[in-house]
């Protein structure tokens, strides 16, 4: 991982609107409950971005533990 440098999330306008409509405490739970295929367990997503596909909010980013690509689907 890049010296533990964290980036501010980037969202498409509609994704940002959907994300901000979720209560803060629930958003934090979603970020901390992402499956990593490399670690084979639950992790925290970092350096994530948000987009909407077919009306579903998708967060794409990196595993905090190993740096692998991870995603979280929020419907």
PDB file of N, CA and C in Angstrom:
ATOM      1  N   UNK A   1       0.854  -1.172   0.000  1.00  0.00           N
ATOM      2  CA  UNK A   1       0.000   0.000   0.000  1.00  0.00           C
ATOM      3  C   UNK A   1       0.898   1.233   0.000  1.00  0.00           C
ATOM      4  N   UNK A   2       0.479   2.297  -0.534  1.00  0.00           N
ATOM      5  CA  UNK A   2       1.240   3.517  -0.772  1.00  0.00           C
ATOM      6  C   UNK A   2       1.548   4.274   0.521  1.00  0.00           C
ATOM      7  N   UNK A   3       2.383   3.744   1.381  1.00  0.00           N
ATOM      8  CA  UNK A   3       2.756   4.417   2.625  1.00  0.00           C
ATOM      9  C   UNK A   3       1.565   4.847   3.461  1.00  0.00           C
ATOM     10  N   UNK A   4       0.509   4.047   3.441  1.00  0.00           N
ATOM     11  CA  UNK A   4      -0.702   4.335   4.211  1.00  0.00           C
ATOM     12  C   UNK A   4      -1.327   5.683   3.873  1.00  0.00           C
ATOM     13  N   UNK A   5      -1.176   6.129   2.638  1.00  0.00           N
ATOM     14  CA  UNK A   5      -1.802   7.368   2.188  1.00  0.00           C
ATOM     15  C   UNK A   5      -3.237   7.063   1.813  1.00  0.00           C
ATOM     16  N   UNK A   6      -4.173   7.806   2.378  1.00  0.00           N
ATOM     17  CA  UNK A   6      -5.581   7.614   2.079  1.00  0.00           C
ATOM     18  C   UNK A   6      -6.061   8.758   1.191  1.00  0.00           C
ATOM     19  N   UNK A   7      -6.919   8.427   0.251  1.00  0.00           N
ATOM     20  CA  UNK A   7      -7.444   9.409  -0.692  1.00  0.00           C
ATOM     21  C   UNK A   7      -8.889   9.729  -0.342  1.00  0.00           C
ATOM     22  N   UNK A   8      -9.304  10.950  -0.602  1.00  0.00           N
ATOM     23  CA  UNK A   8     -10.706  11.312  -0.414  1.00  0.00           C
ATOM     24  C   UNK A   8     -11.539  10.572  -1.443  1.00  0.00           C
ATOM     25  N   UNK A   9     -12.702  10.083  -1.043  1.00  0.00           N
ATOM     26  CA  UNK A   9     -13.531   9.333  -1.990  1.00  0.00           C
ATOM     27  C   UNK A   9     -14.030  10.209  -3.134  1.00  0.00           C
ATOM     28  N   UNK A  10     -14.140   9.609  -4.302  1.00  0.00           N
ATOM     29  CA  UNK A  10     -14.683  10.287  -5.476  1.00  0.00           C
ATOM     30  C   UNK A  10     -15.969   9.579  -5.869  1.00  0.00           C
ATOM     31  N   UNK A  11     -17.011  10.349  -6.054  1.00  0.00           N
ATOM     32  CA  UNK A  11     -18.319   9.799  -6.393  1.00  0.00           C
ATOM     33  C   UNK A  11     -18.876  10.496  -7.622  1.00  0.00           C
ATOM     34  N   UNK A  12     -19.636   9.743  -8.418  1.00  0.00           N
ATOM     35  CA  UNK A  12     -20.418  10.389  -9.452  1.00  0.00           C
ATOM     36  C   UNK A  12     -21.502  11.182  -8.723  1.00  0.00           C
ATOM     37  N   UNK A  13     -22.100  12.199  -9.334  1.00  0.00           N
ATOM     38  CA  UNK A  13     -23.108  13.008  -8.638  1.00  0.00           C
ATOM     39  C   UNK A  13     -24.272  12.186  -8.066  1.00  0.00           C
ATOM     40  N   UNK A  14     -24.801  11.248  -8.827  1.00  0.00           N
ATOM     41  CA  UNK A  14     -25.929  10.451  -8.330  1.00  0.00           C
ATOM     42  C   UNK A  14     -25.476   9.508  -7.216  1.00  0.00           C
ATOM     43  N   UNK A  15     -24.267   8.961  -7.337  1.00  0.00           N
ATOM     44  CA  UNK A  15     -23.739   8.081  -6.289  1.00  0.00           C
ATOM     45  C   UNK A  15     -23.550   8.859  -4.991  1.00  0.00           C
ATOM     46  N   UNK A  16     -23.063  10.076  -5.083  1.00  0.00           N
ATOM     47  CA  UNK A  16     -22.877  10.903  -3.889  1.00  0.00           C
ATOM     48  C   UNK A  16     -24.210  11.177  -3.211  1.00  0.00           C
ATOM     49  N   UNK A  17     -25.225  11.471  -3.999  1.00  0.00           N
ATOM     50  CA  UNK A  17     -26.557  11.734  -3.444  1.00  0.00           C
ATOM     51  C   UNK A  17     -27.083  10.495  -2.716  1.00  0.00           C
ATOM     52  N   UNK A  18     -26.929   9.325  -3.325  1.00  0.00           N
ATOM     53  CA  UNK A  18     -27.389   8.081  -2.704  1.00  0.00           C
ATOM     54  C   UNK A  18     -26.590   7.773  -1.435  1.00  0.00           C
ATOM     55  N   UNK A  19     -25.276   7.959  -1.479  1.00  0.00           N
ATOM     56  CA  UNK A  19     -24.408   7.673  -0.341  1.00  0.00           C
ATOM     57  C   UNK A  19     -24.736   8.589   0.841  1.00  0.00           C
ATOM     58  N   UNK A  20     -24.939   9.871   0.558  1.00  0.00           N
ATOM     59  CA  UNK A  20     -25.211  10.834   1.625  1.00  0.00           C
ATOM     60  C   UNK A  20     -26.601  10.637   2.230  1.00  0.00           C
ATOM     61  N   UNK A  21     -27.489   9.952   1.533  1.00  0.00           N
ATOM     62  CA  UNK A  21     -28.829   9.669   2.065  1.00  0.00           C
ATOM     63  C   UNK A  21     -28.798   8.553   3.122  1.00  0.00           C
ATOM     64  N   UNK A  22     -27.690   7.839   3.196  1.00  0.00           N
ATOM     65  CA  UNK A  22     -27.526   6.768   4.191  1.00  0.00           C
ATOM     66  C   UNK A  22     -27.009   7.406   5.480  1.00  0.00           C
ATOM     67  N   UNK A  23     -27.604   7.096   6.626  1.00  0.00           N
ATOM     68  CA  UNK A  23     -27.114   7.666   7.893  1.00  0.00           C
ATOM     69  C   UNK A  23     -25.623   7.366   8.115  1.00  0.00           C
ATOM     70  N   UNK A  24     -24.910   8.311   8.709  1.00  0.00           N
ATOM     71  CA  UNK A  24     -23.464   8.219   8.892  1.00  0.00           C
ATOM     72  C   UNK A  24     -23.033   6.935   9.597  1.00  0.00           C
ATOM     73  N   UNK A  25     -23.709   6.562  10.663  1.00  0.00           N
ATOM     74  CA  UNK A  25     -23.289   5.360  11.385  1.00  0.00           C
ATOM     75  C   UNK A  25     -23.432   4.109  10.512  1.00  0.00           C
ATOM     76  N   UNK A  26     -24.439   4.066   9.658  1.00  0.00           N
ATOM     77  CA  UNK A  26     -24.620   2.923   8.761  1.00  0.00           C
ATOM     78  C   UNK A  26     -23.579   2.950   7.642  1.00  0.00           C
ATOM     79  N   UNK A  27     -23.238   4.148   7.146  1.00  0.00           N
ATOM     80  CA  UNK A  27     -22.186   4.254   6.124  1.00  0.00           C
ATOM     81  C   UNK A  27     -20.875   3.689   6.655  1.00  0.00           C
ATOM     82  N   UNK A  28     -20.546   4.027   7.903  1.00  0.00           N
ATOM     83  CA  UNK A  28     -19.313   3.522   8.503  1.00  0.00           C
ATOM     84  C   UNK A  28     -19.340   2.001   8.614  1.00  0.00           C
ATOM     85  N   UNK A  29     -20.489   1.436   8.969  1.00  0.00           N
ATOM     86  CA  UNK A  29     -20.621  -0.018   9.044  1.00  0.00           C
ATOM     87  C   UNK A  29     -20.406  -0.654   7.676  1.00  0.00           C
ATOM     88  N   UNK A  30     -20.955  -0.033   6.644  1.00  0.00           N
ATOM     89  CA  UNK A  30     -20.788  -0.563   5.283  1.00  0.00           C
ATOM     90  C   UNK A  30     -19.322  -0.552   4.866  1.00  0.00           C
ATOM     91  N   UNK A  31     -18.598   0.513   5.202  1.00  0.00           N
ATOM     92  CA  UNK A  31     -17.187   0.621   4.837  1.00  0.00           C
ATOM     93  C   UNK A  31     -16.322  -0.405   5.568  1.00  0.00           C
ATOM     94  N   UNK A  32     -16.737  -0.773   6.775  1.00  0.00           N
ATOM     95  CA  UNK A  32     -15.950  -1.699   7.598  1.00  0.00           C
ATOM     96  C   UNK A  32     -16.370  -3.160   7.426  1.00  0.00           C
ATOM     97  N   UNK A  33     -17.298  -3.403   6.529  1.00  0.00           N
ATOM     98  CA  UNK A  33     -17.814  -4.757   6.347  1.00  0.00           C
ATOM     99  C   UNK A  33     -17.793  -5.132   4.862  1.00  0.00           C
ATOM    100  N   UNK A  34     -16.593  -5.269   4.318  1.00  0.00           N
ATOM    101  CA  UNK A  34     -16.385  -5.579   2.907  1.00  0.00           C
ATOM    102  C   UNK A  34     -15.581  -6.878   2.830  1.00  0.00           C
ATOM    103  N   UNK A  35     -15.971  -7.778   1.937  1.00  0.00           N
ATOM    104  CA  UNK A  35     -15.257  -9.047   1.800  1.00  0.00           C
ATOM    105  C   UNK A  35     -14.058  -8.879   0.869  1.00  0.00           C
ATOM    106  N   UNK A  36     -12.917  -9.402   1.297  1.00  0.00           N
ATOM    107  CA  UNK A  36     -11.707  -9.406   0.467  1.00  0.00           C
ATOM    108  C   UNK A  36     -11.404 -10.841   0.056  1.00  0.00           C
ATOM    109  N   UNK A  37     -11.347 -11.082  -1.228  1.00  0.00           N
ATOM    110  CA  UNK A  37     -11.045 -12.412  -1.742  1.00  0.00           C
ATOM    111  C   UNK A  37      -9.611 -12.839  -1.476  1.00  0.00           C
ATOM    112  N   UNK A  38      -8.691 -11.885  -1.386  1.00  0.00           N
ATOM    113  CA  UNK A  38      -7.293 -12.213  -1.101  1.00  0.00           C
ATOM    114  C   UNK A  38      -7.117 -12.608   0.367  1.00  0.00           C
ATOM    115  N   UNK A  39      -7.691 -11.825   1.263  1.00  0.00           N
ATOM    116  CA  UNK A  39      -7.598 -12.111   2.703  1.00  0.00           C
ATOM    117  C   UNK A  39      -8.574 -13.219   3.116  1.00  0.00           C
ATOM    118  N   UNK A  40      -9.580 -13.431   2.271  1.00  0.00           N
ATOM    119  CA  UNK A  40     -10.643 -14.404   2.543  1.00  0.00           C
ATOM    120  C   UNK A  40     -11.392 -14.097   3.837  1.00  0.00           C
ATOM    121  N   UNK A  41     -11.693 -12.805   3.997  1.00  0.00           N
ATOM    122  CA  UNK A  41     -12.435 -12.392   5.179  1.00  0.00           C
ATOM    123  C   UNK A  41     -12.921 -10.961   5.056  1.00  0.00           C
ATOM    124  N   UNK A  42     -13.525 -10.505   6.120  1.00  0.00           N
ATOM    125  CA  UNK A  42     -14.084  -9.152   6.165  1.00  0.00           C
ATOM    126  C   UNK A  42     -12.976  -8.147   6.424  1.00  0.00           C
ATOM    127  N   UNK A  43     -13.052  -7.020   5.739  1.00  0.00           N
ATOM    128  CA  UNK A  43     -12.049  -5.968   5.852  1.00  0.00           C
ATOM    129  C   UNK A  43     -12.727  -4.605   5.773  1.00  0.00           C
ATOM    130  N   UNK A  44     -11.919  -3.567   5.802  1.00  0.00           N
ATOM    131  CA  UNK A  44     -12.372  -2.190   5.597  1.00  0.00           C
ATOM    132  C   UNK A  44     -11.931  -1.756   4.210  1.00  0.00           C
ATOM    133  N   UNK A  45     -12.822  -1.101   3.486  1.00  0.00           N
ATOM    134  CA  UNK A  45     -12.488  -0.590   2.165  1.00  0.00           C
ATOM    135  C   UNK A  45     -11.861   0.799   2.315  1.00  0.00           C
ATOM    136  N   UNK A  46     -10.750   1.024   1.613  1.00  0.00           N
ATOM    137  CA  UNK A  46     -10.089   2.331   1.616  1.00  0.00           C
ATOM    138  C   UNK A  46      -9.891   2.789   0.179  1.00  0.00           C
ATOM    139  N   UNK A  47      -9.556   4.058   0.035  1.00  0.00           N
ATOM    140  CA  UNK A  47      -9.302   4.645  -1.296  1.00  0.00           C
ATOM    141  C   UNK A  47     -10.421   4.278  -2.266  1.00  0.00           C
ATOM    142  N   UNK A  48     -11.652   4.448  -1.809  1.00  0.00           N
ATOM    143  CA  UNK A  48     -12.800   4.002  -2.593  1.00  0.00           C
ATOM    144  C   UNK A  48     -13.426   5.131  -3.410  1.00  0.00           C
ATOM    145  N   UNK A  49     -14.155   4.714  -4.406  1.00  0.00           N
ATOM    146  CA  UNK A  49     -14.947   5.631  -5.229  1.00  0.00           C
ATOM    147  C   UNK A  49     -16.345   5.041  -5.324  1.00  0.00           C
ATOM    148  N   UNK A  50     -17.298   5.872  -5.695  1.00  0.00           N
ATOM    149  CA  UNK A  50     -18.672   5.419  -5.785  1.00  0.00           C
ATOM    150  C   UNK A  50     -19.270   5.703  -7.153  1.00  0.00           C
ATOM    151  N   UNK A  51     -20.047   4.738  -7.638  1.00  0.00           N
ATOM    152  CA  UNK A  51     -20.751   4.896  -8.904  1.00  0.00           C
ATOM    153  C   UNK A  51     -22.081   4.158  -8.802  1.00  0.00           C
ATOM    154  N   UNK A  52     -22.947   4.403  -9.764  1.00  0.00           N
ATOM    155  CA  UNK A  52     -24.254   3.745  -9.791  1.00  0.00           C
ATOM    156  C   UNK A  52     -24.370   2.977 -11.100  1.00  0.00           C
ATOM    157  N   UNK A  53     -24.739   1.702 -10.977  1.00  0.00           N
ATOM    158  CA  UNK A  53     -24.968   0.864 -12.154  1.00  0.00           C
ATOM    159  C   UNK A  53     -26.314   0.194 -11.984  1.00  0.00           C
ATOM    160  N   UNK A  54     -27.186   0.388 -12.942  1.00  0.00           N
ATOM    161  CA  UNK A  54     -28.544  -0.176 -12.910  1.00  0.00           C
ATOM    162  C   UNK A  54     -29.275   0.178 -11.624  1.00  0.00           C
ATOM    163  N   UNK A  55     -29.070   1.400 -11.140  1.00  0.00           N
ATOM    164  CA  UNK A  55     -29.758   1.875  -9.947  1.00  0.00           C
ATOM    165  C   UNK A  55     -29.154   1.397  -8.637  1.00  0.00           C
ATOM    166  N   UNK A  56     -28.023   0.702  -8.692  1.00  0.00           N
ATOM    167  CA  UNK A  56     -27.372   0.164  -7.498  1.00  0.00           C
ATOM    168  C   UNK A  56     -26.078   0.923  -7.230  1.00  0.00           C
ATOM    169  N   UNK A  57     -25.893   1.352  -5.992  1.00  0.00           N
ATOM    170  CA  UNK A  57     -24.673   2.045  -5.588  1.00  0.00           C
ATOM    171  C   UNK A  57     -23.551   1.032  -5.399  1.00  0.00           C
ATOM    172  N   UNK A  58     -22.407   1.306  -6.013  1.00  0.00           N
ATOM    173  CA  UNK A  58     -21.259   0.412  -5.922  1.00  0.00           C
ATOM    174  C   UNK A  58     -20.048   1.211  -5.453  1.00  0.00           C
ATOM    175  N   UNK A  59     -19.428   0.736  -4.379  1.00  0.00           N
ATOM    176  CA  UNK A  59     -18.177   1.305  -3.907  1.00  0.00           C
ATOM    177  C   UNK A  59     -17.055   0.392  -4.372  1.00  0.00           C
ATOM    178  N   UNK A  60     -16.050   0.961  -4.995  1.00  0.00           N
ATOM    179  CA  UNK A  60     -14.887   0.200  -5.464  1.00  0.00           C
ATOM    180  C   UNK A  60     -13.653   0.809  -4.828  1.00  0.00           C
ATOM    181  N   UNK A  61     -12.787  -0.042  -4.274  1.00  0.00           N
ATOM    182  CA  UNK A  61     -11.591   0.472  -3.626  1.00  0.00           C
ATOM    183  C   UNK A  61     -10.596  -0.616  -3.324  1.00  0.00           C
ATOM    184  N   UNK A  62      -9.861  -0.437  -2.241  1.00  0.00           N
ATOM    185  CA  UNK A  62      -8.786  -1.348  -1.857  1.00  0.00           C
ATOM    186  C   UNK A  62      -9.029  -1.901  -0.458  1.00  0.00           C
ATOM    187  N   UNK A  63      -8.544  -3.104  -0.222  1.00  0.00           N
ATOM    188  CA  UNK A  63      -8.585  -3.734   1.092  1.00  0.00           C
ATOM    189  C   UNK A  63      -7.575  -3.023   1.992  1.00  0.00           C
ATOM    190  N   UNK A  64      -7.999  -2.666   3.189  1.00  0.00           N
ATOM    191  CA  UNK A  64      -7.111  -1.990   4.130  1.00  0.00           C
ATOM    192  C   UNK A  64      -5.947  -2.889   4.547  1.00  0.00           C
ATOM    193  N   UNK A  65      -6.175  -4.183   4.612  1.00  0.00           N
ATOM    194  CA  UNK A  65      -5.150  -5.112   5.089  1.00  0.00           C
ATOM    195  C   UNK A  65      -4.099  -5.458   4.038  1.00  0.00           C
ATOM    196  N   UNK A  66      -4.540  -5.778   2.809  1.00  0.00           N
ATOM    197  CA  UNK A  66      -3.584  -6.281   1.815  1.00  0.00           C
ATOM    198  C   UNK A  66      -3.472  -5.431   0.551  1.00  0.00           C
ATOM    199  N   UNK A  67      -4.394  -4.495   0.352  1.00  0.00           N
ATOM    200  CA  UNK A  67      -4.327  -3.627  -0.827  1.00  0.00           C
ATOM    201  C   UNK A  67      -4.990  -4.194  -2.073  1.00  0.00           C
ATOM    202  N   UNK A  68      -5.615  -5.368  -1.961  1.00  0.00           N
ATOM    203  CA  UNK A  68      -6.298  -5.954  -3.124  1.00  0.00           C
ATOM    204  C   UNK A  68      -7.542  -5.142  -3.484  1.00  0.00           C
ATOM    205  N   UNK A  69      -7.976  -5.255  -4.721  1.00  0.00           N
ATOM    206  CA  UNK A  69      -9.223  -4.608  -5.157  1.00  0.00           C
ATOM    207  C   UNK A  69     -10.407  -5.254  -4.454  1.00  0.00           C
ATOM    208  N   UNK A  70     -11.308  -4.421  -3.933  1.00  0.00           N
ATOM    209  CA  UNK A  70     -12.539  -4.897  -3.315  1.00  0.00           C
ATOM    210  C   UNK A  70     -13.686  -4.003  -3.763  1.00  0.00           C
ATOM    211  N   UNK A  71     -14.910  -4.486  -3.595  1.00  0.00           N
ATOM    212  CA  UNK A  71     -16.085  -3.696  -3.943  1.00  0.00           C
ATOM    213  C   UNK A  71     -17.199  -4.004  -2.945  1.00  0.00           C
ATOM    214  N   UNK A  72     -18.076  -3.034  -2.789  1.00  0.00           N
ATOM    215  CA  UNK A  72     -19.236  -3.192  -1.914  1.00  0.00           C
ATOM    216  C   UNK A  72     -20.453  -2.742  -2.702  1.00  0.00           C
ATOM    217  N   UNK A  73     -21.420  -3.638  -2.849  1.00  0.00           N
ATOM    218  CA  UNK A  73     -22.679  -3.329  -3.540  1.00  0.00           C
ATOM    219  C   UNK A  73     -23.701  -2.940  -2.485  1.00  0.00           C
ATOM    220  N   UNK A  74     -24.333  -1.790  -2.678  1.00  0.00           N
ATOM    221  CA  UNK A  74     -25.318  -1.288  -1.722  1.00  0.00           C
ATOM    222  C   UNK A  74     -26.616  -1.071  -2.462  1.00  0.00           C
ATOM    223  N   UNK A  75     -27.596  -1.929  -2.148  1.00  0.00           N
ATOM    224  CA  UNK A  75     -28.901  -1.785  -2.824  1.00  0.00           C
ATOM    225  C   UNK A  75     -30.004  -1.553  -1.838  1.00  0.00           C
TER     226      UNK A  75
END
